[in-house]
Amino acid sequence: MDESVSAVAAQAAKGDAKAATAAQAAAEFIHHPPHAYEGVAPAQDSIITVDPDKRQQPFEGWGTSLCWFANVVGEYPDAQRSYLADLLFDPQKGLGLQICRYNIGGSGWGTLDVPNFRYGANIESFWGPSGEWDWSLDAAQRWMLLAARQRGALVFEAFSNTPPYWMTVSGRSSGNVFPWLDNLRPEYYDQFVHYLTEVVRWYRDQHDITFRTIAPFNEPSSIYWWAGNNQEGCHFDISTQNIIIGKLQAMLQQKGLAEKGVSISASDETSIDIGVLSFNGYTPATQQALTQYNVHSYLGTQRAKLRKLVKPTGKLLWMSEFGCGSSPPSNMGAALELSAMVLRDLNELQANAWIYWQAVENGEKGNWWGLMQIPFHSGMYVNLGKQYHGFKQYSRFIRNGASILHSSQPKSTLIARSGADQKEVVIVATNALIDYDVVNFDLSNCWPEASSVVLEIYRTSVTEDCQRVARIEAQPPLRYGCPLRPLSITTFVAAFT
């Protein structure tokens, strides 16, 4: 076993002269028990011991919001849009995303907002001001939703950025003239929850899609949803949120949707810290009405505090939106920024799901956001940057039904128990340094009775895009070390049989 597993270091470092020292240290760790090496490998506390029974949280998967990109690419010719759907949702051809957040629109053609909206952001309301319903609208986003399900997506959430424009104070879906004030008129509270539940019911009846949750707000405490903005948005005071959630719960029960598995999630605040304030601002009845608490992790540091508030209630805790773009798509900085947030949200917040804000962005004006960029007006090319491949290091291998395990190095390493029989350990290690690093793993507590273990290593680095760099067959118990390339994300998949 020692010789074969030592090849991990050799294969993973193949072609890298600078990795010689790291490879030697890794091999030394393999050939000696963790307590026996004497300073050749990194210090004792750098050994990551994996205990498959130390489960932190069940994991539902990775996902994306469909707005606004699906409103654009869903209208492309079938070959183009199918290719993009494969890149996102197919587990073999792409990321294998398993969660979709579908946007229930509130905009309308002919309103003042449309000229200001960014391309694709005009998601029209199915319900018009004269009482008419037009279910032919939003065909493009609907196509992507159904394509995602066809490729294996399992969990669906419907979320609202704004009530229909004709229910608002300003008459606009972008927000209030005074953005710190509610934009939903009180006389339309009941109509708003009726609208949300009718959309969810229609999708269940017509397309056999059950939205497990309805998220009625998006970053509701924010004060940047102003009339004339370039996207939908609506401020809701905490007191109003309490009212809306109560009415939505009653409407779900009245229409028989609650018994069919539809429930409520909230509050999707833009910051972890505001998420703490919002949860504390909910009445006991409101908290009881929720089955899931959503938060966005763009800002804030109080992950442990939010976790300790939500987890004892038995509710799911989702990181329901994050996106980044501070580095060019071809730069590993983009992937490392994303990976750092994943590590914080799954190890410290202990989120049950992790959702990217729209995975496809318009690349026409040098936009660096998104897992991929395309020119929205033509869709003639697709730029799969390092964010895409770095995200694949997680999404391809840690799937719905996995368990996130305790990690002694939570800022750099995510550990999961995965696979159909939960006898697979997936470790994702991030090296954000500009020099080589070494990781040492002790998996001797993982199914020592197993007859064999296959260890595969995949890596995204400056020169690699989720490339398999090693495959080793060994026998338990398994302990190994491996050099990590500078500026890289490396995934280790150990399958026990």
Short mmCIF file of C-alpha atoms in Angstrom, two decimals:
data_model
loop_
_atom_site.label_atom_id
_atom_site.label_comp_id
_atom_site.label_asym_id
_atom_site.label_seq_id
_atom_site.Cartn_x
_atom_site.Cartn_y
_atom_site.Cartn_z
CA MET A 1 0.00 0.00 0.00
CA ASP A 2 2.76 2.48 0.91
CA GLU A 3 4.43 2.41 -2.49
CA SER A 4 1.18 2.81 -4.40
CA VAL A 5 -0.11 5.62 -2.25
CA SER A 6 3.24 7.39 -2.39
CA ALA A 7 2.60 7.72 -6.08
CA VAL A 8 -0.06 10.27 -5.21
CA ALA A 9 2.63 12.79 -4.46
CA ALA A 10 4.61 11.86 -7.54
CA GLN A 11 1.65 12.01 -9.90
CA ALA A 12 0.18 15.16 -8.44
CA ALA A 13 3.52 16.94 -8.66
CA LYS A 14 4.48 15.52 -12.05
CA GLY A 15 6.21 18.06 -14.21
CA ASP A 16 6.78 20.52 -11.33
CA ALA A 17 10.40 20.80 -10.29
CA LYS A 18 9.47 23.18 -7.47
CA ALA A 19 7.23 20.52 -5.96
CA ALA A 20 10.10 18.18 -5.12
CA THR A 21 10.37 19.23 -1.49
CA ALA A 22 6.62 19.11 -1.01
CA ALA A 23 6.40 15.70 -2.63
CA GLN A 24 9.19 14.38 -0.42
CA ALA A 25 7.42 15.65 2.67
CA ALA A 26 4.17 14.09 1.55
CA ALA A 27 5.83 10.75 0.86
CA GLU A 28 7.51 10.85 4.27
CA PHE A 29 4.13 11.27 5.92
CA ILE A 30 2.76 8.29 4.03
CA HIS A 31 5.58 5.98 5.09
CA HIS A 32 5.34 6.80 8.78
CA PRO A 33 2.47 6.99 11.23
CA PRO A 34 1.40 10.56 12.04
CA HIS A 35 3.27 10.53 15.36
CA ALA A 36 6.53 9.12 13.97
CA TYR A 37 7.82 11.71 11.49
CA GLU A 38 10.23 14.18 13.05
CA GLY A 39 9.85 17.52 11.36
CA VAL A 40 10.15 16.24 7.79
CA ALA A 41 6.48 16.79 7.05
CA PRO A 42 4.49 19.75 8.38
CA ALA A 43 3.66 20.07 12.05
CA GLN A 44 1.27 17.73 13.82
CA ASP A 45 -1.62 20.19 13.67
CA SER A 46 -1.43 20.18 9.88
CA ILE A 47 -2.61 16.58 9.77
CA ILE A 48 -6.30 16.46 8.97
CA THR A 49 -7.90 13.41 10.54
CA VAL A 50 -11.18 12.50 8.89
CA ASP A 51 -13.91 11.01 11.04
CA PRO A 52 -16.89 9.92 8.89
CA ASP A 53 -19.15 9.98 11.94
CA LYS A 54 -18.54 13.66 12.76
CA ARG A 55 -21.30 14.99 10.56
CA GLN A 56 -21.92 18.73 10.77
CA GLN A 57 -24.91 19.13 8.45
CA PRO A 58 -26.76 17.33 5.67
CA PHE A 59 -26.15 18.93 2.30
CA GLU A 60 -28.78 19.48 -0.38
CA GLY A 61 -26.52 20.61 -3.18
CA TRP A 62 -25.30 23.52 -5.27
CA GLY A 63 -27.47 25.77 -7.37
CA THR A 64 -28.05 29.00 -9.21
CA SER A 65 -30.67 31.67 -9.58
CA LEU A 66 -32.23 31.64 -13.04
CA CYS A 67 -32.77 35.36 -13.26
CA TRP A 68 -31.78 37.09 -15.25
CA PHE A 69 -29.66 35.00 -17.57
CA ALA A 70 -32.37 32.41 -18.27
CA ASN A 71 -34.64 35.18 -19.53
CA VAL A 72 -32.02 35.77 -22.23
CA VAL A 73 -30.45 32.42 -23.08
CA GLY A 74 -33.78 30.58 -22.92
CA GLU A 75 -34.65 32.32 -26.19
CA TYR A 76 -31.54 31.16 -28.03
CA PRO A 77 -31.72 28.48 -30.74
CA ASP A 78 -32.13 25.05 -29.20
CA ALA A 79 -28.54 23.93 -29.80
CA GLN A 80 -27.12 26.99 -28.03
CA ARG A 81 -29.43 26.95 -25.03
CA SER A 82 -29.12 23.18 -24.62
CA TYR A 83 -25.34 23.48 -24.58
CA LEU A 84 -25.54 26.09 -21.82
CA ALA A 85 -28.01 23.96 -19.85
CA ASP A 86 -25.58 21.05 -20.10
CA LEU A 87 -22.71 23.18 -18.80
CA LEU A 88 -24.77 24.12 -15.76
CA PHE A 89 -26.92 21.14 -14.85
CA ASP A 90 -25.59 17.99 -16.49
CA PRO A 91 -23.48 16.04 -13.95
CA GLN A 92 -21.24 14.57 -16.66
CA LYS A 93 -20.93 17.44 -19.12
CA GLY A 94 -20.96 20.31 -16.65
CA LEU A 95 -21.35 21.41 -13.05
CA GLY A 96 -24.28 19.16 -12.20
CA LEU A 97 -26.14 21.86 -10.28
CA GLN A 98 -29.12 20.38 -8.44
CA ILE A 99 -30.95 23.46 -7.12
CA CYS A 100 -32.82 26.13 -9.10
CA ARG A 101 -34.14 29.42 -7.79
CA TYR A 102 -36.89 30.54 -10.17
CA ASN A 103 -37.80 34.23 -10.21
CA ILE A 104 -41.48 35.19 -10.10
CA GLY A 105 -41.46 38.49 -11.98
CA GLY A 106 -43.20 41.73 -11.15
CA SER A 107 -42.36 43.92 -14.13
CA GLY A 108 -44.31 44.82 -17.23
CA TRP A 109 -43.72 46.18 -20.70
CA GLY A 110 -44.66 49.82 -21.13
CA THR A 111 -43.74 50.74 -17.56
CA LEU A 112 -41.20 53.40 -16.69
CA ASP A 113 -38.65 50.85 -15.49
CA VAL A 114 -38.07 48.91 -18.69
CA PRO A 115 -35.70 51.41 -20.39
CA ASN A 116 -33.49 51.47 -17.27
CA PHE A 117 -33.27 47.73 -16.67
CA ARG A 118 -30.14 45.81 -17.49
CA TYR A 119 -30.51 43.38 -20.35
CA GLY A 120 -32.71 40.45 -19.31
CA ALA A 121 -33.90 41.95 -16.01
CA ASN A 122 -37.46 42.64 -17.17
CA ILE A 123 -39.22 39.58 -15.74
CA GLU A 124 -42.88 40.22 -16.48
CA SER A 125 -45.73 39.66 -14.06
CA PHE A 126 -48.19 36.96 -15.10
CA TRP A 127 -50.99 38.97 -13.48
CA GLY A 128 -51.86 42.30 -15.05
CA PRO A 129 -53.47 45.43 -13.57
CA SER A 130 -56.83 44.70 -15.21
CA GLY A 131 -57.07 41.28 -13.59
CA GLU A 132 -55.92 39.31 -16.63
CA TRP A 133 -53.48 36.38 -16.38
CA ASP A 134 -51.05 35.60 -19.21
CA TRP A 135 -49.24 32.31 -18.68
CA SER A 136 -47.43 32.57 -22.01
CA LEU A 137 -45.07 35.10 -20.45
CA ASP A 138 -41.63 34.17 -19.12
CA ALA A 139 -41.23 31.31 -21.60
CA ALA A 140 -37.44 31.69 -21.72
CA GLN A 141 -36.86 31.31 -17.97
CA ARG A 142 -39.39 28.47 -17.94
CA TRP A 143 -37.44 26.64 -20.65
CA MET A 144 -34.28 26.72 -18.53
CA LEU A 145 -36.19 25.60 -15.44
CA LEU A 146 -37.53 22.54 -17.27
CA ALA A 147 -34.14 21.88 -18.87
CA ALA A 148 -32.55 21.89 -15.42
CA ARG A 149 -35.04 19.33 -14.15
CA GLN A 150 -34.45 17.17 -17.21
CA ARG A 151 -30.71 17.15 -16.44
CA GLY A 152 -31.10 16.20 -12.80
CA ALA A 153 -32.02 19.26 -10.75
CA LEU A 154 -33.94 18.13 -7.67
CA VAL A 155 -34.81 21.12 -5.50
CA PHE A 156 -36.78 24.15 -6.73
CA GLU A 157 -37.45 27.44 -4.99
CA ALA A 158 -39.61 30.29 -6.27
CA PHE A 159 -38.52 33.74 -5.17
CA SER A 160 -39.79 37.27 -5.64
CA ASN A 161 -37.73 40.42 -6.04
CA THR A 162 -40.82 42.63 -6.06
CA PRO A 163 -44.60 42.47 -6.11
CA PRO A 164 -46.18 43.23 -9.50
CA TYR A 165 -45.56 46.87 -10.37
CA TRP A 166 -49.22 47.77 -10.17
CA MET A 167 -49.34 46.77 -6.50
CA THR A 168 -46.52 49.14 -5.53
CA VAL A 169 -46.46 52.63 -4.04
CA SER A 170 -44.31 54.00 -6.85
CA GLY A 171 -46.04 52.07 -9.62
CA ARG A 172 -42.64 50.62 -10.45
CA SER A 173 -41.00 47.26 -9.86
CA SER A 174 -37.58 48.80 -9.18
CA GLY A 175 -38.47 50.25 -5.78
CA ASN A 176 -39.84 53.20 -3.87
CA VAL A 177 -38.91 56.83 -4.56
CA PHE A 178 -37.79 56.72 -0.92
CA PRO A 179 -35.91 53.39 -0.92
CA TRP A 180 -35.95 52.99 2.86
CA LEU A 181 -39.75 52.74 2.76
CA ASP A 182 -41.99 49.80 1.84
CA ASN A 183 -43.04 49.75 -1.80
CA LEU A 184 -45.93 47.28 -1.48
CA ARG A 185 -49.18 49.11 -0.81
CA PRO A 186 -50.93 47.70 2.30
CA GLU A 187 -54.21 47.21 0.45
CA TYR A 188 -52.41 44.72 -1.82
CA TYR A 189 -50.94 42.43 0.84
CA ASP A 190 -53.53 39.72 0.15
CA GLN A 191 -53.23 40.07 -3.62
CA PHE A 192 -49.46 39.72 -3.41
CA VAL A 193 -49.54 36.38 -1.59
CA HIS A 194 -52.35 35.26 -3.90
CA TYR A 195 -50.11 36.03 -6.86
CA LEU A 196 -47.15 34.07 -5.50
CA THR A 197 -49.23 31.02 -4.66
CA GLU A 198 -51.07 31.05 -7.99
CA VAL A 199 -47.76 30.94 -9.87
CA VAL A 200 -46.57 28.05 -7.74
CA ARG A 201 -49.88 26.20 -8.19
CA TRP A 202 -49.83 26.73 -11.96
CA TYR A 203 -46.35 25.24 -12.27
CA ARG A 204 -47.39 22.23 -10.24
CA ASP A 205 -50.57 21.68 -12.27
CA GLN A 206 -49.15 22.41 -15.72
CA HIS A 207 -45.52 21.26 -15.48
CA ASP A 208 -45.45 18.91 -12.49
CA ILE A 209 -42.85 21.06 -10.74
CA THR A 210 -43.28 21.51 -7.01
CA PHE A 211 -41.51 24.54 -5.65
CA ARG A 212 -40.56 23.33 -2.22
CA THR A 213 -40.32 26.86 -0.89
CA ILE A 214 -41.57 30.33 -1.74
CA ALA A 215 -39.21 33.17 -0.82
CA PRO A 216 -41.41 36.31 -0.83
CA PHE A 217 -38.56 38.80 -0.27
CA ASN A 218 -35.12 39.53 -1.67
CA GLU A 219 -32.75 41.62 0.45
CA PRO A 220 -35.81 43.33 1.96
CA SER A 221 -34.05 45.44 4.59
CA SER A 222 -31.79 47.05 2.00
CA ILE A 223 -32.23 50.72 1.18
CA TYR A 224 -30.96 50.61 -2.40
CA TRP A 225 -34.22 49.53 -4.04
CA TRP A 226 -35.04 52.94 -5.45
CA ALA A 227 -37.44 53.85 -8.23
CA GLY A 228 -35.46 54.00 -11.45
CA ASN A 229 -32.92 51.33 -10.52
CA ASN A 230 -31.69 48.90 -13.19
CA GLN A 231 -33.36 45.84 -11.68
CA GLU A 232 -36.37 44.75 -9.64
CA GLY A 233 -36.34 45.37 -5.91
CA CYS A 234 -38.57 46.16 -2.95
CA HIS A 235 -37.96 47.20 0.64
CA PHE A 236 -40.01 45.51 3.36
CA ASP A 237 -39.82 46.55 7.00
CA ILE A 238 -39.56 43.69 9.48
CA SER A 239 -43.08 44.42 10.70
CA THR A 240 -44.37 44.05 7.14
CA GLN A 241 -42.42 40.83 6.64
CA ASN A 242 -44.14 39.36 9.69
CA ILE A 243 -47.53 40.21 8.18
CA ILE A 244 -46.74 38.88 4.70
CA ILE A 245 -45.32 35.60 5.99
CA GLY A 246 -48.43 35.03 8.10
CA LYS A 247 -50.71 35.72 5.15
CA LEU A 248 -48.62 33.53 2.85
CA GLN A 249 -48.79 30.64 5.30
CA ALA A 250 -52.57 30.95 5.47
CA MET A 251 -52.86 31.10 1.68
CA LEU A 252 -50.72 27.99 1.20
CA GLN A 253 -52.98 26.11 3.60
CA GLN A 254 -56.14 27.49 2.03
CA LYS A 255 -55.12 26.38 -1.47
CA GLY A 256 -53.92 22.95 -0.36
CA LEU A 257 -50.34 23.71 -1.36
CA ALA A 258 -48.90 23.24 2.12
CA GLU A 259 -50.01 19.61 2.21
CA LYS A 260 -48.36 19.15 -1.20
CA GLY A 261 -44.97 20.15 0.17
CA VAL A 262 -44.83 23.90 -0.48
CA SER A 263 -43.57 26.00 2.42
CA ILE A 264 -41.94 29.38 3.11
CA SER A 265 -38.34 30.56 3.23
CA ALA A 266 -37.02 33.98 4.25
CA SER A 267 -35.49 36.51 4.54
CA ASP A 268 -32.68 36.50 1.94
CA GLU A 269 -30.91 39.50 3.42
CA THR A 270 -27.80 40.77 1.64
CA SER A 271 -25.63 40.38 4.75
CA ILE A 272 -25.09 37.65 7.31
CA ASP A 273 -25.30 40.25 10.08
CA ILE A 274 -28.58 41.70 8.81
CA GLY A 275 -29.83 38.12 8.58
CA VAL A 276 -29.22 37.84 12.32
CA LEU A 277 -31.20 41.03 12.96
CA SER A 278 -34.06 39.91 10.75
CA PHE A 279 -34.37 36.50 12.37
CA ASN A 280 -34.44 38.14 15.79
CA GLY A 281 -37.05 40.58 14.49
CA TYR A 282 -39.44 37.83 13.47
CA THR A 283 -42.23 37.00 15.87
CA PRO A 284 -42.43 33.45 17.25
CA ALA A 285 -45.36 32.84 14.89
CA THR A 286 -43.33 34.00 11.90
CA GLN A 287 -40.36 31.87 12.84
CA GLN A 288 -42.67 28.91 13.22
CA ALA A 289 -44.14 29.53 9.77
CA LEU A 290 -40.76 29.15 8.09
CA THR A 291 -39.24 25.81 7.16
CA GLN A 292 -36.06 27.33 5.79
CA TYR A 293 -34.01 30.42 6.54
CA ASN A 294 -32.14 31.99 3.61
CA VAL A 295 -29.28 34.45 3.74
CA HIS A 296 -26.86 36.01 1.24
CA SER A 297 -23.20 36.09 2.21
CA TYR A 298 -21.95 39.15 0.36
CA LEU A 299 -21.28 40.91 3.66
CA GLY A 300 -21.15 40.20 7.37
CA THR A 301 -19.17 38.06 9.77
CA GLN A 302 -21.68 36.63 12.27
CA ARG A 303 -21.97 33.18 10.70
CA ALA A 304 -21.65 31.29 13.97
CA LYS A 305 -24.27 33.52 15.60
CA LEU A 306 -26.76 33.00 12.78
CA ARG A 307 -26.14 29.26 12.83
CA LYS A 308 -26.79 29.12 16.57
CA LEU A 309 -30.03 31.02 16.09
CA VAL A 310 -31.42 28.94 13.25
CA LYS A 311 -30.17 25.39 13.76
CA PRO A 312 -31.89 24.75 17.13
CA THR A 313 -35.24 25.51 15.47
CA GLY A 314 -34.81 22.56 13.12
CA LYS A 315 -35.05 24.73 10.02
CA LEU A 316 -32.84 24.36 6.98
CA LEU A 317 -30.26 27.12 6.59
CA TRP A 318 -29.41 28.09 3.01
CA MET A 319 -26.75 30.39 1.66
CA SER A 320 -29.11 31.37 -1.12
CA GLU A 321 -27.05 33.93 -3.03
CA PHE A 322 -23.44 34.89 -3.58
CA GLY A 323 -21.51 35.98 -6.62
CA CYS A 324 -18.17 37.60 -7.22
CA GLY A 325 -16.08 39.13 -9.96
CA SER A 326 -13.13 41.08 -8.60
CA SER A 327 -10.66 39.25 -10.87
CA PRO A 328 -10.65 38.56 -14.62
CA PRO A 329 -12.30 35.23 -15.48
CA SER A 330 -8.98 33.72 -16.59
CA ASN A 331 -7.34 34.59 -13.26
CA MET A 332 -7.20 32.04 -10.43
CA GLY A 333 -8.06 34.87 -8.06
CA ALA A 334 -11.66 34.56 -9.23
CA ALA A 335 -11.82 30.89 -8.25
CA LEU A 336 -10.00 31.41 -4.96
CA GLU A 337 -12.37 34.20 -3.93
CA LEU A 338 -15.30 31.90 -4.62
CA SER A 339 -13.71 28.97 -2.79
CA ALA A 340 -12.98 31.08 0.28
CA MET A 341 -16.66 31.97 0.56
CA VAL A 342 -17.77 28.36 0.10
CA LEU A 343 -15.46 27.32 2.94
CA ARG A 344 -16.82 30.00 5.28
CA ASP A 345 -20.43 29.27 4.47
CA LEU A 346 -20.25 25.48 4.74
CA ASN A 347 -17.78 25.14 7.61
CA GLU A 348 -18.76 28.07 9.83
CA LEU A 349 -22.33 28.95 8.87
CA GLN A 350 -22.93 25.23 8.17
CA ALA A 351 -25.35 25.97 5.36
CA ASN A 352 -27.42 23.11 3.98
CA ALA A 353 -27.15 24.41 0.41
CA TRP A 354 -25.00 26.88 -1.51
CA ILE A 355 -26.48 28.89 -4.37
CA TYR A 356 -24.61 31.06 -6.85
CA TRP A 357 -26.14 34.31 -8.03
CA GLN A 358 -26.82 33.94 -11.73
CA ALA A 359 -24.21 31.57 -13.08
CA VAL A 360 -24.17 33.15 -16.56
CA GLU A 361 -23.30 36.83 -16.96
CA ASN A 362 -23.26 39.21 -19.89
CA GLY A 363 -19.65 39.51 -21.05
CA GLU A 364 -20.24 42.30 -23.54
CA LYS A 365 -18.94 45.09 -21.32
CA GLY A 366 -16.06 43.34 -19.60
CA ASN A 367 -18.19 41.97 -16.77
CA TRP A 368 -16.13 39.63 -14.60
CA TRP A 369 -19.04 38.26 -12.57
CA GLY A 370 -20.54 34.83 -13.19
CA LEU A 371 -19.27 31.30 -13.50
CA MET A 372 -19.26 31.91 -17.24
CA GLN A 373 -19.63 34.91 -19.49
CA ILE A 374 -21.34 35.16 -22.86
CA PRO A 375 -22.38 38.11 -25.05
CA PHE A 376 -26.08 38.16 -24.22
CA HIS A 377 -27.19 39.67 -27.52
CA SER A 378 -25.68 36.88 -29.62
CA GLY A 379 -24.53 34.04 -27.37
CA MET A 380 -21.90 33.34 -29.99
CA TYR A 381 -19.19 32.24 -27.58
CA VAL A 382 -18.90 31.00 -24.00
CA ASN A 383 -16.07 31.96 -21.69
CA LEU A 384 -15.60 29.28 -19.05
CA GLY A 385 -13.34 31.02 -16.56
CA LYS A 386 -11.58 29.83 -13.45
CA GLN A 387 -14.68 30.46 -11.32
CA TYR A 388 -16.50 27.83 -13.35
CA HIS A 389 -13.79 25.21 -12.99
CA GLY A 390 -13.09 26.09 -9.36
CA PHE A 391 -16.78 25.67 -8.56
CA LYS A 392 -16.76 22.32 -10.36
CA GLN A 393 -14.14 21.12 -7.86
CA TYR A 394 -17.03 21.17 -5.37
CA SER A 395 -20.22 20.64 -7.36
CA ARG A 396 -19.08 17.65 -9.40
CA PHE A 397 -18.13 15.58 -6.36
CA ILE A 398 -20.22 16.71 -3.36
CA ARG A 399 -23.80 15.95 -4.32
CA ASN A 400 -27.31 16.15 -2.94
CA GLY A 401 -27.57 13.82 0.05
CA ALA A 402 -23.97 14.26 1.15
CA SER A 403 -22.97 15.09 4.71
CA ILE A 404 -20.50 17.87 5.47
CA LEU A 405 -17.97 16.61 8.02
CA HIS A 406 -15.94 18.43 10.63
CA SER A 407 -12.70 19.93 9.31
CA SER A 408 -9.83 20.87 11.60
CA GLN A 409 -8.71 23.37 8.96
CA PRO A 410 -12.03 25.02 8.03
CA LYS A 411 -10.47 28.02 6.27
CA SER A 412 -8.76 25.87 3.66
CA THR A 413 -10.43 22.45 3.59
CA LEU A 414 -13.96 21.16 3.09
CA ILE A 415 -14.67 17.52 3.88
CA ALA A 416 -17.79 15.59 2.93
CA ARG A 417 -19.15 12.10 3.11
CA SER A 418 -20.78 11.39 -0.22
CA GLY A 419 -21.71 8.69 -2.70
CA ALA A 420 -24.77 6.52 -3.06
CA ASP A 421 -23.86 4.43 -0.01
CA GLN A 422 -22.11 7.29 1.84
CA LYS A 423 -18.81 5.37 1.68
CA GLU A 424 -16.96 8.03 -0.24
CA VAL A 425 -14.91 10.80 1.31
CA VAL A 426 -14.47 14.01 -0.68
CA ILE A 427 -11.88 16.54 0.44
CA VAL A 428 -11.50 19.91 -1.29
CA ALA A 429 -8.28 21.71 -0.34
CA THR A 430 -7.56 25.30 -1.35
CA ASN A 431 -4.06 26.75 -1.53
CA ALA A 432 -4.29 30.52 -1.91
CA LEU A 433 -0.53 30.93 -1.45
CA ILE A 434 1.91 31.76 -4.23
CA ASP A 435 4.10 28.85 -3.12
CA TYR A 436 3.59 25.12 -2.71
CA ASP A 437 1.85 23.76 0.35
CA VAL A 438 1.39 20.23 1.66
CA VAL A 439 -1.73 18.57 3.00
CA ASN A 440 -1.69 15.41 5.08
CA PHE A 441 -4.81 13.35 5.56
CA ASP A 442 -5.45 10.50 7.94
CA LEU A 443 -8.44 8.41 6.79
CA SER A 444 -7.61 5.39 8.94
CA ASN A 445 -10.93 5.81 10.79
CA CYS A 446 -12.86 5.53 7.52
CA TRP A 447 -14.19 2.02 7.06
CA PRO A 448 -11.02 0.09 7.99
CA GLU A 449 -12.93 -3.11 7.25
CA ALA A 450 -13.20 -2.16 3.56
CA SER A 451 -11.24 -4.32 1.15
CA SER A 452 -9.96 -1.51 -1.08
CA VAL A 453 -10.01 2.21 -1.70
CA VAL A 454 -9.62 4.16 -4.93
CA LEU A 455 -8.21 7.65 -4.54
CA GLU A 456 -8.68 10.13 -7.39
CA ILE A 457 -7.30 13.67 -7.44
CA TYR A 458 -8.66 16.56 -9.51
CA ARG A 459 -7.17 20.04 -9.69
CA THR A 460 -7.86 23.53 -10.93
CA SER A 461 -4.80 25.76 -11.05
CA VAL A 462 -3.28 28.43 -13.25
CA THR A 463 -2.75 25.83 -15.99
CA GLU A 464 -5.44 23.21 -15.20
CA ASP A 465 -9.24 23.17 -15.31
CA CYS A 466 -10.66 20.50 -12.98
CA GLN A 467 -8.22 18.03 -14.47
CA ARG A 468 -7.72 14.57 -13.05
CA VAL A 469 -4.07 14.35 -12.05
CA ALA A 470 -3.90 11.01 -10.22
CA ARG A 471 -5.74 7.74 -9.66
CA ILE A 472 -4.45 5.34 -7.01
CA GLU A 473 -5.74 1.96 -5.83
CA ALA A 474 -4.83 1.05 -2.26
CA GLN A 475 -6.00 -0.84 0.80
CA PRO A 476 -7.32 0.66 4.03
CA PRO A 477 -6.32 2.09 6.41
CA LEU A 478 -5.44 5.09 4.28
CA ARG A 479 -3.09 7.91 5.20
CA TYR A 480 -1.55 10.14 2.57
CA GLY A 481 0.01 13.48 1.88
CA CYS A 482 0.04 15.54 -1.26
CA PRO A 483 1.62 18.78 -2.46
CA LEU A 484 -0.75 21.55 -3.41
CA ARG A 485 0.21 23.72 -6.32
CA PRO A 486 0.33 27.47 -5.75
CA LEU A 487 -3.02 29.18 -6.32
CA SER A 488 -4.97 25.96 -6.70
CA ILE A 489 -8.07 24.05 -5.64
CA THR A 490 -7.58 20.29 -5.34
CA THR A 491 -10.28 17.66 -4.82
CA PHE A 492 -9.50 14.24 -3.36
CA VAL A 493 -12.14 11.54 -3.83
CA ALA A 494 -11.59 8.38 -1.79
CA ALA A 495 -14.09 5.63 -2.62
CA PHE A 496 -14.14 2.68 -0.22
CA THR A 497 -15.43 -0.75 -1.23
#
